Amino acid sequence: MGFVSNYFWSTPKAKVLPKKSFSSIDICSTLTGLYEITNSNKLFLDTFIYEEEDIIEDDPLMVKSSLDTGLFQASIGKKKKPIISDLLLEYIQFGRFALNILKDEQDKKNAKLYLIILIILTEKTEICDIMHNTDLKLELPNIYMDTKWGNKRKLDIVGHTLVFYVIDILLQFFNISQKRFHPEIVALCIDVIYRILCYQKDNECSIQYPWREFWISLFNICVLGNNENNELYNKICNILNMFITYGDTFLPYTTDYDDLYYEIMRAKNQLIQFVEKAQIHIKGNMDNSNIISIINHFEEYFGEWTSMHPGVPLDTDTVYSLIRNNYQNLKLRLSDNLGTFEPYIEYPNHA
């Protein structure tokens, strides 16, 4: 742990920038070392999960009798209690720095390394267990992006699970990317969130996260790519299908589907542009049928309402009402292999 912690503050409520001025090369060396050991030695991942041992005395189930003395002697037992390790907490907080400082190519490489390691971590069930543990809520009021582009949203100073802050750091990077687009880094961010959603789907657990902010940001990003971003197109489509198809297993509120479809309809022009670009440039299959189905389905009802109320604009309440009352005939498709992922393998450009 000391190998990495030299670069980070050691307390959860401290600042999350490097302790002293390290160069991008220094940080890259540290991240490369951490990447090599996490990717090649899966046992090292246990270092990110520290379990505190509580001594339990006089446990009636552990009382032993001494036949020689006739005395009863209480055994000392140990019970393991999972907590968030300093290493895991410091590493996740470091994302605010790694994804915020992208001045040159070396900074971009550092950001990619940070996210690749995070992908490896979120593939480990035990680490996701810790990150989602509601008994291990944290207060990290310093986790927000403060950039020269003004994308700043300070979190409420209340306790959240660690995964909440992971998603929030990535979301704030999405907001930055709307000003300066970094498609490879955005794609890696989506990989992390997709793995988190797979865990939540499989375990039917949810976090009280403002997913609406994520959808809005994702829709804004989806039109920024070009014909060289085929992989990103597929990943955006997959994560949208995860919300559309399996959202009932991990979205925290029953009204979240209403919000999702409302935002899809509000961003329909962006999404249609995204689908058209993807169909032109992507070789192979990209399942965008659900996006098109939702837009076409509700556009029909919006059109009917407009024709019945000439001169009356559709307001927010009316749109929500039309969405809530017209789910029944919506036909969606379950994409092949949705909700699963291939474990990370090292690509030549990651070495």
mmCIF file of C-alpha atoms in Angstrom:
data_model
loop_
_atom_site.group_PDB
_atom_site.id
_atom_site.type_symbol
_atom_site.label_atom_id
_atom_site.label_comp_id
_atom_site.label_asym_id
_atom_site.label_seq_id
_atom_site.Cartn_x
_atom_site.Cartn_y
_atom_site.Cartn_z
ATOM 1 C CA MET A 1 0.000 0.000 0.000
ATOM 2 C CA GLY A 2 2.817 2.397 0.761
ATOM 3 C CA PHE A 3 3.897 2.075 -2.866
ATOM 4 C CA VAL A 4 0.801 3.997 -3.948
ATOM 5 C CA SER A 5 -0.024 6.033 -0.859
ATOM 6 C CA ASN A 6 3.111 8.140 -1.205
ATOM 7 C CA TYR A 7 1.221 10.005 -3.898
ATOM 8 C CA PHE A 8 -2.043 10.520 -2.037
ATOM 9 C CA TRP A 9 -3.434 12.051 1.111
ATOM 10 C CA SER A 10 -4.104 9.417 3.700
ATOM 11 C CA THR A 11 -7.322 10.671 5.293
ATOM 12 C CA PRO A 12 -10.777 10.471 3.700
ATOM 13 C CA LYS A 13 -11.709 14.103 4.338
ATOM 14 C CA ALA A 14 -8.411 15.575 3.223
ATOM 15 C CA LYS A 15 -7.753 17.035 -0.175
ATOM 16 C CA VAL A 16 -7.418 14.505 -2.925
ATOM 17 C CA LEU A 17 -4.530 15.990 -4.833
ATOM 18 C CA PRO A 18 -0.978 14.636 -4.631
ATOM 19 C CA LYS A 19 0.817 15.475 -1.390
ATOM 20 C CA LYS A 20 3.521 17.366 -3.159
ATOM 21 C CA SER A 21 4.346 18.303 -6.689
ATOM 22 C CA PHE A 22 4.942 15.101 -8.649
ATOM 23 C CA SER A 23 5.451 15.166 -12.380
ATOM 24 C CA SER A 24 3.132 13.378 -14.784
ATOM 25 C CA ILE A 25 5.953 10.907 -15.421
ATOM 26 C CA ASP A 26 6.214 10.116 -11.692
ATOM 27 C CA ILE A 27 2.480 9.536 -11.454
ATOM 28 C CA CYS A 28 2.557 7.382 -14.587
ATOM 29 C CA SER A 29 5.306 5.219 -13.056
ATOM 30 C CA THR A 30 3.211 4.642 -9.949
ATOM 31 C CA LEU A 31 0.042 3.872 -11.895
ATOM 32 C CA THR A 32 1.958 1.560 -14.222
ATOM 33 C CA GLY A 33 3.336 -0.369 -11.253
ATOM 34 C CA LEU A 34 -0.130 -0.641 -9.719
ATOM 35 C CA TYR A 35 -1.594 -1.707 -13.063
ATOM 36 C CA GLU A 36 1.014 -4.414 -13.567
ATOM 37 C CA ILE A 37 0.483 -5.920 -10.135
ATOM 38 C CA THR A 38 -3.331 -5.771 -10.193
ATOM 39 C CA ASN A 39 -3.522 -7.213 -13.691
ATOM 40 C CA SER A 40 -0.984 -9.989 -13.189
ATOM 41 C CA ASN A 41 -1.670 -10.914 -9.565
ATOM 42 C CA LYS A 42 -5.349 -11.196 -8.775
ATOM 43 C CA LEU A 43 -4.550 -11.987 -5.139
ATOM 44 C CA PHE A 44 -3.197 -8.459 -4.779
ATOM 45 C CA LEU A 45 -6.741 -7.179 -5.299
ATOM 46 C CA ASP A 46 -7.487 -8.404 -1.777
ATOM 47 C CA THR A 47 -5.233 -5.583 -0.578
ATOM 48 C CA PHE A 48 -8.017 -3.195 -1.521
ATOM 49 C CA ILE A 49 -10.349 -4.913 0.966
ATOM 50 C CA TYR A 50 -9.334 -4.697 4.599
ATOM 51 C CA GLU A 51 -11.322 -6.674 7.125
ATOM 52 C CA GLU A 52 -11.152 -5.548 10.711
ATOM 53 C CA GLU A 53 -11.118 -8.341 13.264
ATOM 54 C CA ASP A 54 -13.240 -7.838 16.361
ATOM 55 C CA ILE A 55 -12.413 -9.926 19.421
ATOM 56 C CA ILE A 56 -15.486 -11.561 20.907
ATOM 57 C CA GLU A 57 -15.209 -12.821 24.466
ATOM 58 C CA ASP A 58 -17.553 -15.083 26.393
ATOM 59 C CA ASP A 59 -19.380 -16.258 23.317
ATOM 60 C CA PRO A 60 -21.718 -18.969 24.691
ATOM 61 C CA LEU A 61 -21.278 -20.990 21.555
ATOM 62 C CA MET A 62 -17.534 -21.099 22.088
ATOM 63 C CA VAL A 63 -17.427 -22.007 25.790
ATOM 64 C CA LYS A 64 -15.256 -25.028 26.412
ATOM 65 C CA SER A 65 -15.216 -27.268 29.457
ATOM 66 C CA SER A 66 -12.033 -28.443 31.083
ATOM 67 C CA LEU A 67 -12.570 -31.991 32.295
ATOM 68 C CA ASP A 68 -9.477 -31.815 34.456
ATOM 69 C CA THR A 69 -10.417 -28.741 36.472
ATOM 70 C CA GLY A 70 -14.163 -28.765 36.107
ATOM 71 C CA LEU A 71 -13.953 -25.058 35.216
ATOM 72 C CA PHE A 72 -15.538 -23.385 32.251
ATOM 73 C CA GLN A 73 -13.254 -21.252 30.169
ATOM 74 C CA ALA A 74 -14.495 -18.773 27.564
ATOM 75 C CA SER A 75 -12.744 -18.840 24.220
ATOM 76 C CA ILE A 76 -11.754 -15.769 22.346
ATOM 77 C CA GLY A 77 -13.264 -15.652 18.893
ATOM 78 C CA LYS A 78 -12.654 -13.329 15.976
ATOM 79 C CA LYS A 79 -15.287 -11.891 13.730
ATOM 80 C CA LYS A 80 -14.337 -10.205 10.495
ATOM 81 C CA LYS A 81 -15.951 -6.911 9.670
ATOM 82 C CA PRO A 82 -15.427 -5.473 6.180
ATOM 83 C CA ILE A 83 -14.317 -1.881 5.926
ATOM 84 C CA ILE A 84 -13.068 0.278 3.089
ATOM 85 C CA SER A 85 -9.295 0.154 2.924
ATOM 86 C CA ASP A 86 -7.277 3.359 2.781
ATOM 87 C CA LEU A 87 -5.791 2.174 -0.494
ATOM 88 C CA LEU A 88 -9.183 1.760 -2.180
ATOM 89 C CA LEU A 89 -10.490 5.052 -0.841
ATOM 90 C CA GLU A 90 -7.386 7.003 -1.800
ATOM 91 C CA TYR A 91 -7.290 5.453 -5.243
ATOM 92 C CA ILE A 92 -10.875 6.335 -6.066
ATOM 93 C CA GLN A 93 -10.459 9.884 -4.786
ATOM 94 C CA PHE A 94 -7.388 10.249 -6.971
ATOM 95 C CA GLY A 95 -9.722 10.044 -9.958
ATOM 96 C CA ARG A 96 -10.727 13.639 -9.382
ATOM 97 C CA PHE A 97 -7.135 14.636 -10.073
ATOM 98 C CA ALA A 98 -6.382 12.093 -12.814
ATOM 99 C CA LEU A 99 -9.481 12.948 -14.856
ATOM 100 C CA ASN A 100 -9.340 16.688 -14.283
ATOM 101 C CA ILE A 101 -5.764 17.426 -15.346
ATOM 102 C CA LEU A 102 -5.497 16.584 -19.046
ATOM 103 C CA LYS A 103 -3.012 19.131 -20.294
ATOM 104 C CA ASP A 104 -0.939 16.848 -22.488
ATOM 105 C CA GLU A 105 -0.623 13.312 -23.824
ATOM 106 C CA GLN A 106 1.057 12.073 -20.655
ATOM 107 C CA ASP A 107 -1.890 13.262 -18.568
ATOM 108 C CA LYS A 108 -4.238 11.419 -20.920
ATOM 109 C CA LYS A 109 -2.192 8.245 -20.532
ATOM 110 C CA ASN A 110 -2.409 8.601 -16.748
ATOM 111 C CA ALA A 111 -6.192 9.015 -16.951
ATOM 112 C CA LYS A 112 -6.473 5.877 -19.085
ATOM 113 C CA LEU A 113 -4.295 3.905 -16.678
ATOM 114 C CA TYR A 114 -6.392 5.065 -13.737
ATOM 115 C CA LEU A 115 -9.584 3.895 -15.461
ATOM 116 C CA ILE A 116 -8.145 0.567 -16.624
ATOM 117 C CA ILE A 117 -7.193 -0.239 -13.023
ATOM 118 C CA LEU A 118 -10.694 0.812 -11.949
ATOM 119 C CA ILE A 119 -12.133 -1.579 -14.547
ATOM 120 C CA ILE A 120 -10.077 -4.414 -13.050
ATOM 121 C CA LEU A 121 -11.287 -3.484 -9.561
ATOM 122 C CA THR A 122 -14.972 -3.341 -10.512
ATOM 123 C CA GLU A 123 -14.741 -6.810 -12.046
ATOM 124 C CA LYS A 124 -14.020 -8.239 -8.590
ATOM 125 C CA THR A 125 -17.256 -9.065 -6.765
ATOM 126 C CA GLU A 126 -15.780 -8.603 -3.296
ATOM 127 C CA ILE A 127 -14.657 -5.061 -4.123
ATOM 128 C CA CYS A 128 -18.090 -4.223 -5.541
ATOM 129 C CA ASP A 129 -19.596 -5.653 -2.341
ATOM 130 C CA ILE A 130 -17.542 -3.194 -0.307
ATOM 131 C CA MET A 131 -18.326 -0.296 -2.617
ATOM 132 C CA HIS A 132 -22.077 -0.955 -2.341
ATOM 133 C CA ASN A 133 -22.168 -1.771 1.378
ATOM 134 C CA THR A 134 -24.745 0.558 2.947
ATOM 135 C CA ASP A 135 -23.156 0.036 6.359
ATOM 136 C CA LEU A 136 -19.991 1.684 5.074
ATOM 137 C CA LYS A 137 -21.305 5.069 3.983
ATOM 138 C CA LEU A 138 -18.855 7.926 3.679
ATOM 139 C CA GLU A 139 -18.975 11.688 3.754
ATOM 140 C CA LEU A 140 -16.702 13.054 1.062
ATOM 141 C CA PRO A 141 -17.773 16.658 0.510
ATOM 142 C CA ASN A 142 -14.614 17.432 -1.471
ATOM 143 C CA ILE A 143 -15.526 15.096 -4.306
ATOM 144 C CA TYR A 144 -16.594 17.440 -7.047
ATOM 145 C CA MET A 145 -15.069 18.787 -10.202
ATOM 146 C CA ASP A 146 -13.740 22.321 -10.084
ATOM 147 C CA THR A 147 -12.618 23.231 -13.571
ATOM 148 C CA LYS A 148 -11.992 26.346 -15.561
ATOM 149 C CA TRP A 149 -15.014 25.460 -17.709
ATOM 150 C CA GLY A 150 -17.306 26.015 -14.769
ATOM 151 C CA ASN A 151 -18.645 22.458 -14.523
ATOM 152 C CA LYS A 152 -18.882 22.427 -10.769
ATOM 153 C CA ARG A 153 -21.447 20.584 -8.675
ATOM 154 C CA LYS A 154 -20.707 20.106 -5.038
ATOM 155 C CA LEU A 155 -22.290 17.061 -3.475
ATOM 156 C CA ASP A 156 -24.534 17.198 -0.464
ATOM 157 C CA ILE A 157 -22.500 16.614 2.670
ATOM 158 C CA VAL A 158 -24.266 13.400 3.571
ATOM 159 C CA GLY A 159 -23.198 9.793 3.701
ATOM 160 C CA HIS A 160 -23.103 7.772 0.496
ATOM 161 C CA THR A 161 -21.756 4.402 -0.473
ATOM 162 C CA LEU A 162 -18.358 4.483 -2.148
ATOM 163 C CA VAL A 163 -19.799 3.528 -5.539
ATOM 164 C CA PHE A 164 -21.823 6.760 -5.485
ATOM 165 C CA TYR A 165 -18.612 8.779 -5.524
ATOM 166 C CA VAL A 166 -17.070 6.572 -8.219
ATOM 167 C CA ILE A 167 -19.959 7.277 -10.576
ATOM 168 C CA ASP A 168 -19.998 10.944 -9.659
ATOM 169 C CA ILE A 169 -16.316 11.422 -10.485
ATOM 170 C CA LEU A 170 -16.896 9.800 -13.876
ATOM 171 C CA LEU A 171 -20.023 11.862 -14.506
ATOM 172 C CA GLN A 172 -18.169 15.094 -13.870
ATOM 173 C CA PHE A 173 -15.572 13.998 -16.401
ATOM 174 C CA PHE A 174 -18.421 13.502 -18.898
ATOM 175 C CA ASN A 175 -19.372 17.127 -18.324
ATOM 176 C CA ILE A 176 -15.800 18.219 -19.021
ATOM 177 C CA SER A 177 -15.760 16.120 -22.197
ATOM 178 C CA GLN A 178 -18.567 18.183 -23.648
ATOM 179 C CA LYS A 179 -16.012 20.984 -23.898
ATOM 180 C CA ARG A 180 -12.962 18.935 -24.757
ATOM 181 C CA PHE A 181 -13.848 15.529 -26.141
ATOM 182 C CA HIS A 182 -11.638 12.570 -25.196
ATOM 183 C CA PRO A 183 -13.413 9.551 -26.759
ATOM 184 C CA GLU A 184 -11.026 6.846 -25.539
ATOM 185 C CA ILE A 185 -11.250 8.064 -21.947
ATOM 186 C CA VAL A 186 -15.037 8.421 -22.178
ATOM 187 C CA ALA A 187 -15.230 4.828 -23.455
ATOM 188 C CA LEU A 188 -13.220 3.591 -20.460
ATOM 189 C CA CYS A 189 -15.510 5.524 -18.093
ATOM 190 C CA ILE A 190 -18.506 3.790 -19.659
ATOM 191 C CA ASP A 191 -16.743 0.428 -19.198
ATOM 192 C CA VAL A 192 -16.462 1.110 -15.453
ATOM 193 C CA ILE A 193 -20.093 2.175 -15.085
ATOM 194 C CA TYR A 194 -21.292 -0.746 -17.212
ATOM 195 C CA ARG A 195 -19.551 -3.213 -14.886
ATOM 196 C CA ILE A 196 -21.082 -1.504 -11.879
ATOM 197 C CA LEU A 197 -24.542 -1.809 -13.458
ATOM 198 C CA CYS A 198 -23.924 -5.497 -14.215
ATOM 199 C CA TYR A 199 -23.140 -6.039 -10.537
ATOM 200 C CA GLN A 200 -26.265 -4.146 -9.492
ATOM 201 C CA LYS A 201 -28.424 -6.094 -11.947
ATOM 202 C CA ASP A 202 -27.087 -9.457 -10.789
ATOM 203 C CA ASN A 203 -27.521 -8.564 -7.116
ATOM 204 C CA GLU A 204 -30.703 -6.489 -7.536
ATOM 205 C CA CYS A 205 -29.228 -3.631 -5.565
ATOM 206 C CA SER A 206 -29.528 0.074 -6.200
ATOM 207 C CA ILE A 207 -28.008 3.306 -5.038
ATOM 208 C CA GLN A 208 -29.839 6.576 -4.638
ATOM 209 C CA TYR A 209 -27.923 8.277 -7.399
ATOM 210 C CA PRO A 210 -29.326 11.115 -9.569
ATOM 211 C CA TRP A 211 -29.208 9.002 -12.721
ATOM 212 C CA ARG A 212 -31.057 11.679 -14.639
ATOM 213 C CA GLU A 213 -27.890 13.788 -14.603
ATOM 214 C CA PHE A 214 -25.962 10.865 -16.037
ATOM 215 C CA TRP A 215 -28.459 10.352 -18.880
ATOM 216 C CA ILE A 216 -28.456 14.023 -19.816
ATOM 217 C CA SER A 217 -24.669 14.087 -19.925
ATOM 218 C CA LEU A 218 -24.502 10.830 -21.897
ATOM 219 C CA PHE A 219 -26.977 12.127 -24.490
ATOM 220 C CA ASN A 220 -24.886 15.264 -24.914
ATOM 221 C CA ILE A 221 -21.768 13.165 -25.468
ATOM 222 C CA CYS A 222 -23.288 10.722 -27.916
ATOM 223 C CA VAL A 223 -23.299 13.251 -30.770
ATOM 224 C CA LEU A 224 -19.674 14.301 -30.296
ATOM 225 C CA GLY A 225 -18.036 11.255 -31.820
ATOM 226 C CA ASN A 226 -16.942 10.765 -35.405
ATOM 227 C CA ASN A 227 -16.354 7.853 -37.765
ATOM 228 C CA GLU A 228 -13.297 6.810 -35.752
ATOM 229 C CA ASN A 229 -15.317 6.228 -32.565
ATOM 230 C CA ASN A 230 -17.050 2.974 -33.484
ATOM 231 C CA GLU A 231 -16.203 1.332 -30.175
ATOM 232 C CA LEU A 232 -17.620 4.279 -28.252
ATOM 233 C CA TYR A 233 -20.877 4.134 -30.252
ATOM 234 C CA ASN A 234 -21.371 0.499 -29.248
ATOM 235 C CA LYS A 235 -20.626 1.163 -25.597
ATOM 236 C CA ILE A 236 -23.061 4.076 -25.424
ATOM 237 C CA CYS A 237 -25.727 1.917 -27.030
ATOM 238 C CA ASN A 238 -25.069 -0.976 -24.642
ATOM 239 C CA ILE A 239 -25.278 1.112 -21.499
ATOM 240 C CA LEU A 240 -28.496 2.772 -22.711
ATOM 241 C CA ASN A 241 -29.966 -0.679 -23.336
ATOM 242 C CA MET A 242 -28.946 -1.695 -19.812
ATOM 243 C CA PHE A 243 -31.040 1.116 -18.362
ATOM 244 C CA ILE A 244 -33.936 0.481 -20.748
ATOM 245 C CA THR A 245 -34.039 -3.305 -20.331
ATOM 246 C CA TYR A 246 -32.811 -3.998 -16.797
ATOM 247 C CA GLY A 247 -33.391 -0.686 -15.059
ATOM 248 C CA ASP A 248 -36.128 -2.196 -12.887
ATOM 249 C CA THR A 249 -33.453 -4.247 -11.085
ATOM 250 C CA PHE A 250 -31.204 -1.364 -10.054
ATOM 251 C CA LEU A 251 -32.945 2.001 -10.481
ATOM 252 C CA PRO A 252 -33.888 3.175 -6.974
ATOM 253 C CA TYR A 253 -37.360 4.576 -7.677
ATOM 254 C CA THR A 254 -40.317 3.407 -9.751
ATOM 255 C CA THR A 255 -40.502 6.875 -11.302
ATOM 256 C CA ASP A 256 -36.963 6.584 -12.692
ATOM 257 C CA TYR A 257 -38.267 4.938 -15.861
ATOM 258 C CA ASP A 258 -40.537 7.942 -16.382
ATOM 259 C CA ASP A 259 -37.499 10.205 -16.045
ATOM 260 C CA LEU A 260 -35.435 8.040 -18.411
ATOM 261 C CA TYR A 261 -38.056 8.053 -21.160
ATOM 262 C CA TYR A 262 -38.724 11.751 -20.633
ATOM 263 C CA GLU A 263 -35.036 12.514 -21.176
ATOM 264 C CA ILE A 264 -34.907 10.210 -24.217
ATOM 265 C CA MET A 265 -37.793 12.111 -25.778
ATOM 266 C CA ARG A 266 -36.316 15.463 -24.814
ATOM 267 C CA ALA A 267 -33.022 14.481 -26.475
ATOM 268 C CA LYS A 268 -34.645 12.704 -29.427
ATOM 269 C CA ASN A 269 -32.898 14.871 -32.028
ATOM 270 C CA GLN A 270 -29.499 14.120 -30.478
ATOM 271 C CA LEU A 271 -30.270 10.410 -30.298
ATOM 272 C CA ILE A 272 -31.568 10.230 -33.863
ATOM 273 C CA GLN A 273 -28.385 11.960 -35.010
ATOM 274 C CA PHE A 274 -26.376 9.473 -32.945
ATOM 275 C CA VAL A 275 -28.180 6.493 -34.475
ATOM 276 C CA GLU A 276 -27.785 7.814 -38.020
ATOM 277 C CA LYS A 277 -24.067 8.405 -37.538
ATOM 278 C CA ALA A 278 -23.635 4.982 -35.998
ATOM 279 C CA GLN A 279 -25.458 3.238 -38.837
ATOM 280 C CA ILE A 280 -23.160 4.917 -41.358
ATOM 281 C CA HIS A 281 -19.851 4.290 -39.655
ATOM 282 C CA ILE A 282 -20.195 1.108 -37.621
ATOM 283 C CA LYS A 283 -19.392 -2.145 -39.345
ATOM 284 C CA GLY A 284 -21.400 -4.937 -37.786
ATOM 285 C CA ASN A 285 -24.364 -4.926 -35.484
ATOM 286 C CA MET A 286 -25.264 -2.208 -33.051
ATOM 287 C CA ASP A 287 -28.581 -2.730 -31.324
ATOM 288 C CA ASN A 288 -30.181 0.704 -31.411
ATOM 289 C CA SER A 289 -33.685 -0.675 -32.021
ATOM 290 C CA ASN A 290 -34.877 0.137 -28.494
ATOM 291 C CA ILE A 291 -33.901 3.789 -28.817
ATOM 292 C CA ILE A 292 -35.797 4.091 -32.105
ATOM 293 C CA SER A 293 -38.773 2.139 -30.742
ATOM 294 C CA ILE A 294 -39.137 4.415 -27.722
ATOM 295 C CA ILE A 295 -38.905 7.589 -29.796
ATOM 296 C CA ASN A 296 -41.389 6.377 -32.423
ATOM 297 C CA HIS A 297 -43.770 4.955 -29.822
ATOM 298 C CA PHE A 298 -44.158 8.097 -27.750
ATOM 299 C CA GLU A 299 -43.963 10.464 -30.726
ATOM 300 C CA GLU A 300 -47.194 8.899 -31.938
ATOM 301 C CA TYR A 301 -48.962 9.691 -28.664
ATOM 302 C CA PHE A 302 -47.500 13.179 -28.529
ATOM 303 C CA GLY A 303 -48.747 13.775 -32.065
ATOM 304 C CA GLU A 304 -52.245 12.591 -31.206
ATOM 305 C CA TRP A 305 -52.389 14.857 -28.173
ATOM 306 C CA THR A 306 -51.154 17.847 -30.175
ATOM 307 C CA SER A 307 -53.780 17.299 -32.869
ATOM 308 C CA MET A 308 -56.478 17.170 -30.195
ATOM 309 C CA HIS A 309 -55.181 20.370 -28.550
ATOM 310 C CA PRO A 310 -54.251 22.701 -31.425
ATOM 311 C CA GLY A 311 -52.204 25.689 -30.398
ATOM 312 C CA VAL A 312 -51.475 24.244 -26.944
ATOM 313 C CA PRO A 313 -47.806 23.416 -26.356
ATOM 314 C CA LEU A 314 -46.801 20.186 -24.659
ATOM 315 C CA ASP A 315 -45.682 21.003 -21.145
ATOM 316 C CA THR A 316 -43.635 18.852 -18.791
ATOM 317 C CA ASP A 317 -46.592 17.503 -16.816
ATOM 318 C CA THR A 318 -48.425 16.488 -19.981
ATOM 319 C CA VAL A 319 -45.367 14.719 -21.377
ATOM 320 C CA TYR A 320 -44.930 12.769 -18.135
ATOM 321 C CA SER A 321 -48.610 11.850 -18.137
ATOM 322 C CA LEU A 322 -48.451 10.586 -21.718
ATOM 323 C CA ILE A 323 -45.369 8.528 -20.907
ATOM 324 C CA ARG A 324 -46.837 6.959 -17.744
ATOM 325 C CA ASN A 325 -50.097 6.044 -19.431
ATOM 326 C CA ASN A 326 -48.679 4.520 -22.601
ATOM 327 C CA TYR A 327 -46.096 1.926 -21.592
ATOM 328 C CA GLN A 328 -48.364 -1.005 -22.334
ATOM 329 C CA ASN A 329 -47.871 -1.201 -26.104
ATOM 330 C CA LEU A 330 -44.169 -0.385 -26.120
ATOM 331 C CA LYS A 331 -42.180 -3.246 -27.633
ATOM 332 C CA LEU A 332 -38.539 -3.568 -26.659
ATOM 333 C CA ARG A 333 -35.838 -6.025 -27.664
ATOM 334 C CA LEU A 334 -33.452 -7.860 -25.345
ATOM 335 C CA SER A 335 -29.961 -7.525 -26.797
ATOM 336 C CA ASP A 336 -27.724 -10.570 -26.913
ATOM 337 C CA ASN A 337 -25.242 -10.793 -24.011
ATOM 338 C CA LEU A 338 -26.604 -7.622 -22.421
ATOM 339 C CA GLY A 339 -25.748 -7.443 -18.732
ATOM 340 C CA THR A 340 -22.544 -9.436 -19.139
ATOM 341 C CA PHE A 341 -19.006 -8.435 -20.008
ATOM 342 C CA GLU A 342 -15.768 -10.022 -21.052
ATOM 343 C CA PRO A 343 -13.141 -9.791 -18.288
ATOM 344 C CA TYR A 344 -10.445 -7.252 -18.966
ATOM 345 C CA ILE A 345 -7.476 -8.468 -20.986
ATOM 346 C CA GLU A 346 -4.404 -6.438 -21.737
ATOM 347 C CA TYR A 347 -4.309 -4.911 -25.199
ATOM 348 C CA PRO A 348 -0.943 -4.153 -26.821
ATOM 349 C CA ASN A 349 -1.475 -0.392 -26.402
ATOM 350 C CA HIS A 350 -2.127 -0.892 -22.670
ATOM 351 C CA ALA A 351 1.193 -2.580 -22.004
#
